[in-house]
mmCIF file of C-alpha atoms in Angstrom:
data_model
loop_
_atom_site.group_PDB
_atom_site.id
_atom_site.type_symbol
_atom_site.label_atom_id
_atom_site.label_comp_id
_atom_site.label_asym_id
_atom_site.label_seq_id
_atom_site.Cartn_x
_atom_site.Cartn_y
_atom_site.Cartn_z
ATOM 1 C CA MET A 3 0.000 0.000 0.000
ATOM 2 C CA ASN A 4 1.247 3.447 -0.818
ATOM 3 C CA TYR A 5 -0.179 6.857 0.005
ATOM 4 C CA ALA A 6 1.070 10.002 -1.744
ATOM 5 C CA GLY A 7 4.417 10.955 -0.231
ATOM 6 C CA TRP A 8 4.525 7.888 2.043
ATOM 7 C CA THR A 9 6.659 4.774 1.781
ATOM 8 C CA PRO A 10 4.650 1.523 1.506
ATOM 9 C CA ALA A 11 4.256 -0.284 4.844
ATOM 10 C CA ALA A 12 3.729 -3.745 3.323
ATOM 11 C CA TYR A 13 3.683 -5.559 -0.008
ATOM 12 C CA SER A 14 1.587 -8.436 -1.302
ATOM 13 C CA TYR A 15 0.515 -10.105 -4.528
ATOM 14 C CA GLY A 16 -1.664 -13.045 -5.488
ATOM 15 C CA THR A 17 -2.239 -15.660 -8.172
ATOM 16 C CA TRP A 18 -5.600 -17.306 -8.835
ATOM 17 C CA GLN A 19 -5.477 -21.121 -8.512
ATOM 18 C CA GLY A 20 -9.123 -21.903 -9.261
ATOM 19 C CA THR A 21 -11.195 -24.815 -8.001
ATOM 20 C CA ARG A 22 -9.655 -27.544 -5.852
ATOM 21 C CA GLU A 23 -11.030 -30.698 -4.262
ATOM 22 C CA ASP A 24 -9.486 -32.989 -1.675
ATOM 23 C CA GLN A 25 -10.584 -35.179 1.220
ATOM 24 C CA GLY A 26 -9.383 -32.831 3.968
ATOM 25 C CA ARG A 27 -10.683 -29.448 2.795
ATOM 26 C CA GLY A 28 -13.531 -30.347 0.434
ATOM 27 C CA SER A 29 -14.485 -28.355 -2.654
ATOM 28 C CA ARG A 30 -13.141 -24.806 -2.631
ATOM 29 C CA ILE A 31 -11.878 -21.865 -4.651
ATOM 30 C CA GLN A 32 -8.324 -20.946 -3.849
ATOM 31 C CA ASP A 33 -5.562 -18.464 -4.518
ATOM 32 C CA TRP A 34 -1.917 -18.228 -3.650
ATOM 33 C CA SER A 35 -0.612 -15.039 -2.031
ATOM 34 C CA ALA A 36 2.719 -13.681 -0.862
ATOM 35 C CA ASP A 37 3.484 -10.838 1.521
ATOM 36 C CA LYS A 38 6.281 -9.063 3.358
ATOM 37 C CA THR A 39 6.603 -5.876 5.350
ATOM 38 C CA ARG A 40 8.658 -2.745 4.901
ATOM 39 C CA SER A 41 9.080 -2.030 8.613
ATOM 40 C CA THR A 42 9.261 -4.220 11.725
ATOM 41 C CA TYR A 43 7.704 -1.441 13.839
ATOM 42 C CA ASP A 44 4.377 -3.244 14.129
ATOM 43 C CA ARG A 45 3.373 -6.858 13.445
ATOM 44 C CA GLY A 46 3.852 -7.165 9.698
ATOM 45 C CA GLY A 47 1.934 -7.331 6.470
ATOM 46 C CA TYR A 48 -0.722 -9.762 5.277
ATOM 47 C CA THR A 49 -3.076 -10.304 2.343
ATOM 48 C CA ARG A 50 -6.872 -10.081 2.734
ATOM 49 C CA GLU A 51 -8.986 -12.021 0.222
ATOM 50 C CA ASN A 52 -12.559 -10.879 -0.356
ATOM 51 C CA TRP A 53 -14.349 -13.840 -1.996
ATOM 52 C CA TYR A 54 -17.206 -13.686 -4.522
ATOM 53 C CA TRP A 55 -19.426 -16.281 -6.208
ATOM 54 C CA ASN A 56 -21.425 -15.821 -9.388
ATOM 55 C CA GLY A 57 -24.897 -17.249 -9.882
ATOM 56 C CA SER A 58 -28.564 -16.740 -9.137
ATOM 57 C CA TYR A 59 -30.650 -17.212 -6.044
ATOM 58 C CA CYS A 60 -34.296 -16.572 -5.247
ATOM 59 C CA TYR A 61 -35.944 -15.545 -1.985
ATOM 60 C CA VAL A 62 -39.407 -14.816 -0.634
ATOM 61 C CA SER A 63 -39.938 -11.071 -1.040
ATOM 62 C CA SER A 64 -43.528 -10.637 0.165
ATOM 63 C CA PHE A 65 -46.407 -12.392 1.903
ATOM 64 C CA SER A 66 -50.124 -11.788 1.445
ATOM 65 C CA SER A 67 -53.401 -13.667 1.837
ATOM 66 C CA ALA A 68 -53.110 -14.529 -1.882
ATOM 67 C CA GLY A 69 -49.692 -16.167 -1.382
ATOM 68 C CA ALA A 70 -46.049 -15.241 -1.366
ATOM 69 C CA GLY A 71 -43.979 -13.331 -3.890
ATOM 70 C CA ALA A 72 -40.495 -14.345 -4.951
ATOM 71 C CA SER A 73 -37.588 -12.268 -6.229
ATOM 72 C CA CYS A 74 -34.431 -13.518 -7.900
ATOM 73 C CA VAL A 75 -30.977 -11.961 -8.032
ATOM 74 C CA SER A 76 -28.154 -12.918 -10.390
ATOM 75 C CA GLY A 77 -24.544 -11.749 -10.701
ATOM 76 C CA TRP A 78 -21.536 -11.593 -8.366
ATOM 77 C CA HIS A 79 -22.260 -11.957 -4.634
ATOM 78 C CA PRO A 80 -19.860 -11.431 -1.693
ATOM 79 C CA ASP A 81 -18.953 -14.602 0.200
ATOM 80 C CA GLY A 82 -16.889 -13.343 3.134
ATOM 81 C CA HIS A 83 -13.173 -12.809 3.484
ATOM 82 C CA THR A 84 -10.075 -14.570 4.782
ATOM 83 C CA ASN A 85 -6.671 -13.252 5.806
ATOM 84 C CA SER A 86 -3.336 -14.845 5.051
ATOM 85 C CA GLY A 87 -0.883 -15.235 7.875
ATOM 86 C CA SER A 88 1.168 -12.207 8.858
ATOM 87 C CA ASN A 89 4.782 -11.731 7.814
ATOM 88 C CA ASN A 90 7.064 -9.414 9.785
ATOM 89 C CA SER A 91 10.122 -10.016 7.584
ATOM 90 C CA THR A 92 11.489 -7.110 5.568
ATOM 91 C CA THR A 93 13.654 -9.381 3.368
ATOM 92 C CA THR A 94 11.776 -12.660 2.817
ATOM 93 C CA TRP A 95 8.417 -13.192 1.101
ATOM 94 C CA GLN A 96 6.022 -15.496 2.982
ATOM 95 C CA TYR A 97 3.734 -17.628 0.768
ATOM 96 C CA TRP A 98 0.186 -18.741 1.617
ATOM 97 C CA GLU A 99 -2.661 -20.768 0.160
ATOM 98 C CA ASP A 100 -5.912 -18.987 0.929
ATOM 99 C CA TRP A 101 -9.311 -20.526 0.205
ATOM 100 C CA ILE A 102 -13.031 -20.655 0.909
ATOM 101 C CA GLY A 103 -15.623 -23.381 0.292
ATOM 102 C CA LEU A 104 -17.705 -23.363 -2.897
ATOM 103 C CA ASP A 105 -21.131 -21.806 -2.694
ATOM 104 C CA PRO A 106 -23.561 -24.518 -3.903
ATOM 105 C CA GLU A 107 -25.751 -21.935 -5.675
ATOM 106 C CA GLY A 108 -22.840 -20.514 -7.667
ATOM 107 C CA ASN A 109 -21.236 -21.439 -10.951
ATOM 108 C CA SER A 110 -17.944 -19.521 -10.677
ATOM 109 C CA GLY A 111 -15.794 -17.697 -8.146
ATOM 110 C CA ARG A 112 -13.159 -14.981 -7.877
ATOM 111 C CA ALA A 113 -11.227 -13.050 -5.253
ATOM 112 C CA LYS A 114 -10.467 -9.400 -4.652
ATOM 113 C CA ILE A 115 -7.292 -8.885 -2.615
ATOM 114 C CA GLN A 116 -5.831 -6.131 -0.459
ATOM 115 C CA THR A 117 -2.449 -5.575 1.165
ATOM 116 C CA CYS A 118 -2.887 -4.942 4.902
ATOM 117 C CA PHE A 119 -0.561 -3.994 7.736
ATOM 118 C CA ASN A 120 -1.047 -5.015 11.380
ATOM 119 C CA VAL A 121 -1.148 -1.874 13.500
ATOM 120 C CA LYS A 122 -0.823 -2.080 17.297
ATOM 121 C CA ALA A 123 -3.738 -0.579 19.267
ATOM 122 C CA ALA A 124 -5.502 0.715 16.139
ATOM 123 C CA PRO A 125 -7.488 -0.650 13.188
ATOM 124 C CA ASP A 126 -5.328 -2.364 10.580
ATOM 125 C CA SER A 127 -4.543 -0.300 7.528
ATOM 126 C CA CYS A 128 -5.385 -1.825 4.105
ATOM 127 C CA SER A 129 -4.771 -0.762 0.527
ATOM 128 C CA SER A 130 -7.300 -0.434 -2.233
ATOM 129 C CA THR A 131 -8.368 -3.728 -3.811
ATOM 130 C CA TYR A 132 -7.855 -5.484 -7.107
ATOM 131 C CA TYR A 133 -9.507 -8.545 -8.613
ATOM 132 C CA LEU A 134 -7.788 -11.834 -9.356
ATOM 133 C CA ARG A 135 -8.937 -13.736 -12.429
ATOM 134 C CA GLY A 136 -11.776 -16.087 -11.502
ATOM 135 C CA SER A 137 -12.917 -19.426 -12.878
ATOM 136 C CA GLU A 138 -16.029 -21.564 -13.383
ATOM 137 C CA TYR A 139 -16.756 -24.558 -11.164
#
């Protein structure tokens, strides 16, 4: 992350890995991220993944004596976020596999990532976000 006139506090980058399945973790979308920090003053840098699934879902939108109404929504939907581990090294990149389970109503997934920095006794500071390439599942 870098603010005008400021030196970045942490660095990170990610690579989309797509859909994975195994006995231990189940079906999931996954990316690979790396991070390191610029300063050891606080507790280091990490990568935050904001996960999205694409598809349609319907829900009950109204009730009346004549019955219920339904509405449907399609497109990209947020599916929570995960954080990589934190790296306090200024010289060595730390690598992580970050993932979330597949949404059964979806047909594809993607991630939006941010570089964040652990700040003592204050909210963590995070950069703007960018999307990783997604894939169908």
